[in-house]
Short mmCIF file of C-alpha atoms and ligand atoms in Angstrom, two decimals:
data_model
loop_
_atom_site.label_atom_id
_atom_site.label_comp_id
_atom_site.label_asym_id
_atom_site.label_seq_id
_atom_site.Cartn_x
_atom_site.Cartn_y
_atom_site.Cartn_z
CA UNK V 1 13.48 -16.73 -8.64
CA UNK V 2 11.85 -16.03 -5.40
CA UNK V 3 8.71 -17.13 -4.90
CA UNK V 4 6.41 -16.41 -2.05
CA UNK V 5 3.47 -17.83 -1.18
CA UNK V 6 0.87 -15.92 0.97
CA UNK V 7 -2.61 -16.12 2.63
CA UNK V 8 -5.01 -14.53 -0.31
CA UNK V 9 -4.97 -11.74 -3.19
CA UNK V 10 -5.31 -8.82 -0.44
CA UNK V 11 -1.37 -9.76 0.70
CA UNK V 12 -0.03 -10.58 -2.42
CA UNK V 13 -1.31 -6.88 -3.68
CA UNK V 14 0.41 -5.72 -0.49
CA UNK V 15 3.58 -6.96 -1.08
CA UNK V 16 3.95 -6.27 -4.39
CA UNK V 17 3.22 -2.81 -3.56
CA UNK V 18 5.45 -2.88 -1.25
CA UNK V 19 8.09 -3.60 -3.98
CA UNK V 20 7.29 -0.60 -5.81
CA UNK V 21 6.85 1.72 -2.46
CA UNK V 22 10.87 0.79 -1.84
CA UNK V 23 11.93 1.56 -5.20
CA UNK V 24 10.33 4.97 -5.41
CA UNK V 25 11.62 5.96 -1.86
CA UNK V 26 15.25 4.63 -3.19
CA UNK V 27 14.97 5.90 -7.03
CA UNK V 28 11.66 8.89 -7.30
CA UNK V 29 12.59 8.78 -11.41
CA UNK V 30 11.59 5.01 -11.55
CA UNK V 31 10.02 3.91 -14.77
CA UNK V 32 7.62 0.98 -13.40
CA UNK V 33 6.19 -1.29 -15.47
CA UNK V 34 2.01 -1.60 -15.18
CA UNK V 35 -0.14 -4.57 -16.07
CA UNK V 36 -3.50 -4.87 -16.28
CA UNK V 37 -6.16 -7.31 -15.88
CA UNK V 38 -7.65 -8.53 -12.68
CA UNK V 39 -4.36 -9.42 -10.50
CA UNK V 40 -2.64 -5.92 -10.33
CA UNK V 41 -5.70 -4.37 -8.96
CA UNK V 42 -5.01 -4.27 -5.11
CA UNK V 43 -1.10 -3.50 -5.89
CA UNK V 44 -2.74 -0.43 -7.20
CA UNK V 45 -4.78 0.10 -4.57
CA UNK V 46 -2.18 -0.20 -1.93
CA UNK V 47 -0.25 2.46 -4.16
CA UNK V 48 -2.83 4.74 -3.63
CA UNK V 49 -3.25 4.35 -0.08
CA UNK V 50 0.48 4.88 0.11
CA UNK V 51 0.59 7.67 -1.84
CA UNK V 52 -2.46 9.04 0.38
CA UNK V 53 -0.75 8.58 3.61
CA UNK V 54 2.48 11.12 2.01
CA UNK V 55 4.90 7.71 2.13
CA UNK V 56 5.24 8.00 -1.66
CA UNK V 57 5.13 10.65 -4.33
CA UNK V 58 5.18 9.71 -8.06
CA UNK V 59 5.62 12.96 -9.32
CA UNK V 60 9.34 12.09 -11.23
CA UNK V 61 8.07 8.74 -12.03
CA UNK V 62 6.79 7.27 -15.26
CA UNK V 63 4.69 3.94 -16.09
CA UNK V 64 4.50 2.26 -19.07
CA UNK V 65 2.07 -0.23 -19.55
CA UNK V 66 2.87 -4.01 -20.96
CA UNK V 67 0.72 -3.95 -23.49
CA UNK V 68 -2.86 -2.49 -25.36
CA UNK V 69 -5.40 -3.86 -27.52
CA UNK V 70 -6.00 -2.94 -30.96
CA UNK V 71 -8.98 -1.42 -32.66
CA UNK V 72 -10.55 0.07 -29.84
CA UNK V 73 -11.52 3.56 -29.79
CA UNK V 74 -9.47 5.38 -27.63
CA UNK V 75 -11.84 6.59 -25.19
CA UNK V 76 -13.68 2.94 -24.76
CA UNK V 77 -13.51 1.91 -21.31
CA UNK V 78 -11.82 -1.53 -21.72
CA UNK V 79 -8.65 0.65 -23.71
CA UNK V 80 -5.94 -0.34 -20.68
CA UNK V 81 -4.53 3.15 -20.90
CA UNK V 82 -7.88 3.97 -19.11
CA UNK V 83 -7.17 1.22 -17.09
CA UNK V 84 -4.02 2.36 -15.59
CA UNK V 85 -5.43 5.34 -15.27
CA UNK V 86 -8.49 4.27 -13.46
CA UNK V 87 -6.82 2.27 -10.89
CA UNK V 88 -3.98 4.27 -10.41
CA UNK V 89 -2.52 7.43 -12.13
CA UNK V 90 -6.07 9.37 -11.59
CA UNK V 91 -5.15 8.83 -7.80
CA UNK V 92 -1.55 9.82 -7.63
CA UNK V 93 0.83 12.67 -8.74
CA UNK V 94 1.35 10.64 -11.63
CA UNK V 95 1.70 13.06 -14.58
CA UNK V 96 -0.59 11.96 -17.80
CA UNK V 97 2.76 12.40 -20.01
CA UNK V 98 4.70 10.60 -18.15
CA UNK V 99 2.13 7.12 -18.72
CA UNK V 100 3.07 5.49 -21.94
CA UNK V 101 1.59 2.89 -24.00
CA UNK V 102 2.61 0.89 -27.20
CA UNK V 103 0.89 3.66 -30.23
CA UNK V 104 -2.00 1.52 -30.79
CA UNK V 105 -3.33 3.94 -32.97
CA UNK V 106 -0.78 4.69 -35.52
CA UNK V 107 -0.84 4.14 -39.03
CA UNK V 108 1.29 2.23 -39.50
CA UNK V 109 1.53 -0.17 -36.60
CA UNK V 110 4.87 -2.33 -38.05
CA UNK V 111 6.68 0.95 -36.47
CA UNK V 112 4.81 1.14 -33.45
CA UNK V 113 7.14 -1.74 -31.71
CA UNK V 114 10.17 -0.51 -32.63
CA UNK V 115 9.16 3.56 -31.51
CA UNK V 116 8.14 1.77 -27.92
CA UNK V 117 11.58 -0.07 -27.82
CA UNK V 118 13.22 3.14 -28.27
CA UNK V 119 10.99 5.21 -25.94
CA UNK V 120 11.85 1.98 -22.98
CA UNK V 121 15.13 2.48 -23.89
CA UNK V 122 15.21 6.77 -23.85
CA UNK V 123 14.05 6.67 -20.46
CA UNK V 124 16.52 3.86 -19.28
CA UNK V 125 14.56 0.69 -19.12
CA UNK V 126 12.29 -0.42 -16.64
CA UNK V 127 12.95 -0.57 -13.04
CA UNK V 128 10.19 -2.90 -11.59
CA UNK V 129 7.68 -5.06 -14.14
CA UNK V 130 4.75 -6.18 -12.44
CA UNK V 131 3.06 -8.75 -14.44
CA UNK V 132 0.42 -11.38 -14.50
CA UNK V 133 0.09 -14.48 -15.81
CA UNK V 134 -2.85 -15.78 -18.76
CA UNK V 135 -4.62 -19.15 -18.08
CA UNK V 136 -2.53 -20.36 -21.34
CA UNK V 137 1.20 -19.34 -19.43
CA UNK V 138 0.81 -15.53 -21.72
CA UNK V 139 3.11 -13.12 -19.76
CA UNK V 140 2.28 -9.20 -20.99
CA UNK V 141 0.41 -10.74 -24.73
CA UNK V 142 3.13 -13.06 -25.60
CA UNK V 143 0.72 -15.86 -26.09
CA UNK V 144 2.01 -19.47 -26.84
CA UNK V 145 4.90 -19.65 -29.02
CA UNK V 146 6.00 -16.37 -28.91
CA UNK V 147 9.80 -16.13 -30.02
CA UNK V 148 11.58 -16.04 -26.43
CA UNK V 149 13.64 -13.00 -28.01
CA UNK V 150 10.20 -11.43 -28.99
CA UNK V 151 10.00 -7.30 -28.78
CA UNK V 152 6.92 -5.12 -28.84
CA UNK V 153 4.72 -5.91 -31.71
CA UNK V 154 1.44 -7.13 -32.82
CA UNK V 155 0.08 -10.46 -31.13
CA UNK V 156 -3.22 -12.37 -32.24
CA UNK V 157 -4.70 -13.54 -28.93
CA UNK V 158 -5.52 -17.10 -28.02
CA UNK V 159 -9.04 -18.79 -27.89
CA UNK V 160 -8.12 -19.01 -24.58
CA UNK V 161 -7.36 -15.54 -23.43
CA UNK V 162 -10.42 -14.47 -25.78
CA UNK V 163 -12.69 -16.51 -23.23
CA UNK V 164 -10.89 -15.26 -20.34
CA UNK V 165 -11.37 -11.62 -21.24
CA UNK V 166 -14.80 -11.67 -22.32
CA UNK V 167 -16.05 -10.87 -19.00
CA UNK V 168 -14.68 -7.47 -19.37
CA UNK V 169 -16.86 -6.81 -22.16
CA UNK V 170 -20.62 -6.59 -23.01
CA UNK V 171 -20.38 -9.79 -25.43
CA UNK V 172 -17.59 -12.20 -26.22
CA UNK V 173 -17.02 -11.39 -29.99
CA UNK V 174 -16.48 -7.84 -28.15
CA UNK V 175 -12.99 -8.84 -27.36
CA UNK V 176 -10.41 -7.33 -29.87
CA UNK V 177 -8.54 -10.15 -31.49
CA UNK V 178 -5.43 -7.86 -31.63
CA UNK V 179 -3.27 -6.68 -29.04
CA UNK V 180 0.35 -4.65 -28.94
CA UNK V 181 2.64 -6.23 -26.55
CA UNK V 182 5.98 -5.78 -24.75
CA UNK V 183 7.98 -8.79 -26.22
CA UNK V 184 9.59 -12.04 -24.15
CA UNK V 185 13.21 -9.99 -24.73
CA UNK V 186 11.10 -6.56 -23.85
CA UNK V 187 10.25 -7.72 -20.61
CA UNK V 188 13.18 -9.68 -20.01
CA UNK V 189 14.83 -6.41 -19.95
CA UNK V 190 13.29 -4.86 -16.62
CA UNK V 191 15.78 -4.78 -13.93
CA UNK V 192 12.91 -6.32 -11.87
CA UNK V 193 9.94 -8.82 -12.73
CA UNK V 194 7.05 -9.31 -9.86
CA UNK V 195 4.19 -11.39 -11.07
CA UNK V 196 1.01 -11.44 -8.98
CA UNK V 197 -1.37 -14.56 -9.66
CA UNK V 198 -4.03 -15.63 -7.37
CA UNK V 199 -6.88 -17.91 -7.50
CA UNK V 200 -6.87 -22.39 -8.68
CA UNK V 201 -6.90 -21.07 -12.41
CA UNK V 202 -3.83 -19.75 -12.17
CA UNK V 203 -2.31 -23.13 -10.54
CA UNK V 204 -1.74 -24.47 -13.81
CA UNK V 205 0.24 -21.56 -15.84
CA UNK V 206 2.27 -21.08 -11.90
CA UNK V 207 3.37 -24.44 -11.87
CA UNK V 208 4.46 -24.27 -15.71
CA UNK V 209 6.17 -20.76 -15.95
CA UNK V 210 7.96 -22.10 -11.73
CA UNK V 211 8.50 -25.73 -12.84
CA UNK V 212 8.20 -26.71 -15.97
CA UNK V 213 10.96 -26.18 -18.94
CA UNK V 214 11.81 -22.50 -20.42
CA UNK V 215 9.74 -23.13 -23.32
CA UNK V 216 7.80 -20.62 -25.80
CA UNK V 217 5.07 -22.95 -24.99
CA UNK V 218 4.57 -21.66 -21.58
CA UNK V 219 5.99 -17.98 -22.29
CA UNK V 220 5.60 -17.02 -18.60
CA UNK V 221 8.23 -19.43 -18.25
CA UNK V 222 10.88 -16.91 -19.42
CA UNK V 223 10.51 -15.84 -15.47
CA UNK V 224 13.67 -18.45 -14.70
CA UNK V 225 15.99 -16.95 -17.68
CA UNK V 226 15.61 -13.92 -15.31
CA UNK V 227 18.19 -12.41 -12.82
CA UNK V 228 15.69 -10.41 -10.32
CA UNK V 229 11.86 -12.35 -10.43
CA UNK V 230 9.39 -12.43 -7.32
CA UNK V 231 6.51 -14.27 -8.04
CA UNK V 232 3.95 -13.61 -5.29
CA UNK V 233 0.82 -16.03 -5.32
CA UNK V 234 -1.86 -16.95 -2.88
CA UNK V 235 -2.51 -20.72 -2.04
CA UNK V 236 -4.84 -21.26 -4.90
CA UNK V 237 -2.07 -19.80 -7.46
CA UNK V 238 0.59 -22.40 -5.67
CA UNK V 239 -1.38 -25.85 -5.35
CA UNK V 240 0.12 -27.17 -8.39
CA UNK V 241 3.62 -26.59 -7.33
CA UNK V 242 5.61 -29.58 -6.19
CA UNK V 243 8.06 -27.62 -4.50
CA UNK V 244 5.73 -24.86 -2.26
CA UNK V 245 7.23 -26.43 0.85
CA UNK V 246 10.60 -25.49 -0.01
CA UNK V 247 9.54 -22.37 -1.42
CA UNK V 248 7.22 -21.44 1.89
CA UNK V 249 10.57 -22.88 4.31
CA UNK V 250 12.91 -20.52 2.34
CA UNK V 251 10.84 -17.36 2.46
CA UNK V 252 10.18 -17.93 6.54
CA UNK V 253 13.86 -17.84 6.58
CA UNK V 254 14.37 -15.06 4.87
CA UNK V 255 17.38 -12.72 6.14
CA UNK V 256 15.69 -9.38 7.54
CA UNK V 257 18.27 -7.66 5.10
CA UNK V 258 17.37 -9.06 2.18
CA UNK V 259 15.02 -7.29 0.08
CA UNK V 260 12.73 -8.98 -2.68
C1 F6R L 1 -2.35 -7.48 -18.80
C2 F6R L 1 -1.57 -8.59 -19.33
C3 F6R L 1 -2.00 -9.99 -19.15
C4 F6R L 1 -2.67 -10.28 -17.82
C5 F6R L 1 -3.12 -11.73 -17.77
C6 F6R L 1 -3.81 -12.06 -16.47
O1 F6R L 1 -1.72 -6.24 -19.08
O2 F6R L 1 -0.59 -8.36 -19.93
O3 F6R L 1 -0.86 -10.82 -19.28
O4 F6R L 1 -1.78 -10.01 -16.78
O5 F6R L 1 -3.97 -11.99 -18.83
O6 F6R L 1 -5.00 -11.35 -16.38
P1 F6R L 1 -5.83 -11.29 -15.03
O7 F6R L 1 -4.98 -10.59 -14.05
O8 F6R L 1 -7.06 -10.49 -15.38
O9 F6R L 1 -6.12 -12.70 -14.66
#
């Protein structure tokens, strides 16, 4: 796991853009992985600015987002699929069929895991995950306790993660209680994970999911079962880590030919 620490949220955006700039100029079919939430934001932006300035085209690309909420209508404004495209595919040559989400809105939602498996799998997995982190160590929905082999399913969400989202909607009991999720093993899958945290709330669930055991209890934590993770987090994000110093001392050394 390679984690990098840097100034604020504007340069961990940037270099987790960065991540997914270099894949697309290496691989224009990528499948990338899109979160949603507050930390992804400026990764998008970036994106767009990149994709403004002719360095990147999305055109063969697809995204497929980590998770959805359930029992929203699917035009409300908090629905993530609007989300993703809001920050990003409205801006890009991303095509609208080629932006996939779990099938929050099928009858019968048992099979709506399973038929998102199969689509991840149909278009040969996922290149590069970006993901953030909940205040209760959630990675995609996979709240506390979620079965570290987990795949795409129905989650219940925390108190926590209730409170934490509220401020996206007009009043806390707003907040679906539901949400479709990539699972632990889902997301474990992606040939590359980059998590973007910023901010002292996020010091917590950083140090567990860095430090701490590989534990369903802190499912972020799955991170170190991982071949290919870059965690980028601002100084906030990394105050509860005991080892920044060693993390800060290897990334100055970094070898200009190694890539994250
Ligand atoms: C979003 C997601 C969540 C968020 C997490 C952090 O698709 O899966 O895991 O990444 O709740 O949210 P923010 O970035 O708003 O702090």
């Amino acid at each position: 796991m390679e984690v990098v620490i840097v100034a604020d949220a504007e340069a961990a955006g940037t270099l987790a853009a960065g991540i997914v700039e270099r894949l697309l100029a290496g691989k224009s079919d990528s499948v990338i992985g899109v979160a949603t939430g507050s930390s992804p934001i400026i990764t998008y932006r970036r994106l767009v600015e990149a994709f403004d300035a002719g360095r990147i085209s999305f055109a063969d690309a697809h995204a497929v987002l980590l998770d959805e909420y359930v029992g929203l209508a699917a035009d409300h404004p908090q629905r993530y699929r609007r989300f993703v495209h809001e920050h990003l595919v409205d801006h890009v040559d991303l095509r609208a069929d080629h932006v996939h989400a779990p099938d929050v809105d099928a009858d019968d939602l048992a099979s709506a895991g399973p038929r998102y498996e199969a689509l991840l799998t149909q278009l040969g997995g996922v290149d590069v995950q970006l993901l953030g982190i909940g205040t209760d160590g959630h990675v995609g929905f996979n709240e506390p306790g979620s079965s570290l082999r987990s795949r795409t399913r129905i989650k219940t969400l925390t108190a926590a993660t209730l409170a934490d989202n509220a401020r996206f909607f007009d009043h806390p009991d707003l907040v679906p209680r539901h949400v479709m999720t990539q699972g632990l093993a889902t997301i474990g899958d992606a040939r590359h994970l980059v998590l973007v945290a910023c901010g002292t709330a996020k010091a917590a669930p950083v140090a567990a999911a860095v430090e701490g055991p590989l534990t369903a209890s802190c499912p972020a934590s799955i991170l170190q079962w991982h071949p290919h993770v870059t965690v980028v987090i601002d100084e906030g994000a990394a105050s509860g880590l005991v080892h920044s110093a060693y993390y800060r001392e290897t990334h100055a050394g970094k070898p200009s030919w190694q890539h994250y």
